[in-house]
Amino acid sequence: MQTKFIFITGGVVSGLGKGIAGASIGTLLESRGLTVSLMKLDPYINLDAGTMNPFQHGEVFVTEDGAETDLDLGHYERYTNAKLNRKHNCTTGQIYDAVLRKERAGEYLGSTVQVVPHVIDEIKAKILEGSDAVDVAIVEIGGTVGDIESLPFLEAIRQCRHDIGRENTLFIHLTLIVYMENGDMKTKPTQHSVGKLREIGIQPDILICRTKGDLPQKIKKKIALFTNVEVEAVINAPDVKSVYQVPLTFNKEGLDEQIAEYLKMWTGKPKLQGWADMVDRFQNPSDEVTIAFVGKYVDLRDSYESLNEALVHGGIANRLRVNLNYVNSEDLSEKEVQKQLKKAHGILVAPGFGVRGAEGKVRAVQYARCEKVPFFGICLGLQMAVIEYARNVAGIPTANSGEFRPNHPDNVIDIMPEQEGQEGTGGTMRLGAYPATLKPGTRIAEVYQEDKISERHRHRYEVMNEFVPRLEASGLIISGRHPERDLVETIELPDHPWFLACQFHPELQSKPMKPHPLFASFIRAAYQYKQSFKSKSSKYE
Ligand code: GLN
């Protein structure tokens, strides 16, 4: 069967939530029994998101096959069953890289290599490659209509309709309705943005209009008239409390019905009860817990998108609201630790890079270990936990990581010998899914209910095995290892309510409909701690 394509563009301003919109369309189509794939086309020149600063571009999402991608792929995987890989995020850099390689290989047979047709053809080929022979391939074009750099992508999707036909392609444009202070709603920017699209030959079929509140029918009619879109295809997307509500609001507005009609797909009614129940659990929690989230990029929510979401999922699993108390590890001086962490029912030390704030993280681990507060360390968080244990329990006071202090005999965390001398920073880390074998009888094996797992990685440094006997002799449990290369994957402490750290990123596989067991268990432990904390007379207050 011919795969149908939905192309999503955005206009007026950036940051309207095209990623969530695409993901939510995925949820709706799956709920109608269709298979979907999702893909993001990014107009920037970087080959991938791996070398971009999280402050600027948000989290780098790692796929199963180890691609470092845009955070929208995280939304796609959380909202759907699509299994994404490096084919599903394509940048201008990758397109030019492919074209230039072909040029050097002589594949263009002496012709002048040009944006039209060669670059455009390459984009079209990538779109087809990413479609995975599913029922509907959802393709999001990054950036905003009118940007110089997104033009080749827009030309490519324009040609796609020409190549594969009207009933196999759908153009959805996401735009903003501007609110004036006096309460007036302005549609002009939307008209201009659609006008810009039409200039390049794309007439959108459906408009998704972001608004603060409800869009009156009168305004919908006006938008329809001036943009040449059916009034039923003007979909209102009001601000919602939780992003997981979006598929439900889209459905109420009839978006999936419209899509099915335009693409001539006769499917059953959507089955959304499970999703609605999940949103209900999220929005009507029975109680709450507070987690101290210790990291470096805490000022920008996007930098830890998947981790934030996974903690929310842990809350959904326990019908609890999870309040995240962001703590910048640079502020965690000796004096500050207790003040900043004492209200937390659980402490999470987040992934990260670089020496800044590292000592604050070590102090946060020490506090969690000594005060017996549930502790979860992820990636750098595991490395900090091993350093803390080595220094304060295993008698290696100068223990550290090679990332912060290269070439020292007491680096309990260091680069693997085979990685030394590796050049460049792009794509050179240990990336993607690797298996781990869990030790029977450990907490982590109990949490997973299995002893063979597979989780995604993004790191360069490792626990040095030569120190493991000393760490183990002083009580640290190495609870998970990579089976072949014998790398430390997870650690835990026995005499503690919940002290666990992993070298991998479990947050990347957590979904609201399928919360990751580690996050569900951590939040449960934090809640138990809260209960016991309440019953004890508080030692700090
Ligand atoms: N900076 C550490 C490393 O490269 C940890 C990376 C991370 O937390 N993702 O190994």
XYZ file of N, CA and C in Angstrom, residues 184-185 187 215-226 231 234:
51
model
N -8.668 41.575 21.704
C -8.896 41.281 20.282
C -7.984 40.160 19.812
N -8.500 39.365 18.855
C -7.659 38.315 18.274
C -7.290 38.725 16.859
N -5.753 37.887 13.162
C -5.465 36.758 12.267
C -4.488 37.144 11.157
N -11.288 29.643 19.962
C -11.332 30.436 18.732
C -12.799 30.504 18.281
N -13.423 31.686 18.323
C -14.840 31.757 17.929
C -15.039 31.357 16.466
N -16.208 30.798 16.179
C -16.532 30.342 14.825
C -16.341 31.473 13.811
N -16.700 32.677 14.243
C -16.602 33.854 13.354
C -15.152 34.027 12.876
N -14.233 33.871 13.796
C -12.814 34.045 13.430
C -12.349 32.867 12.579
N -12.828 31.669 12.910
C -12.470 30.509 12.082
C -12.899 30.756 10.630
N -14.107 31.297 10.470
C -14.623 31.548 9.116
C -13.760 32.562 8.388
N -13.352 33.582 9.125
C -12.520 34.622 8.522
C -11.188 34.025 8.058
N -10.586 33.229 8.939
C -9.297 32.610 8.584
C -9.493 31.730 7.345
N -10.570 30.936 7.361
C -10.846 30.029 6.243
C -10.959 30.807 4.940
N -11.697 31.897 4.994
C -11.921 32.695 3.781
C -10.614 33.233 3.213
N -9.786 33.776 4.108
C -8.578 34.437 3.611
C -7.416 33.494 3.330
N -13.536 25.655 6.476
C -13.678 26.121 7.855
C -13.506 24.973 8.860
N -9.957 24.441 9.961
C -9.285 25.405 10.837
C -9.428 24.860 12.255
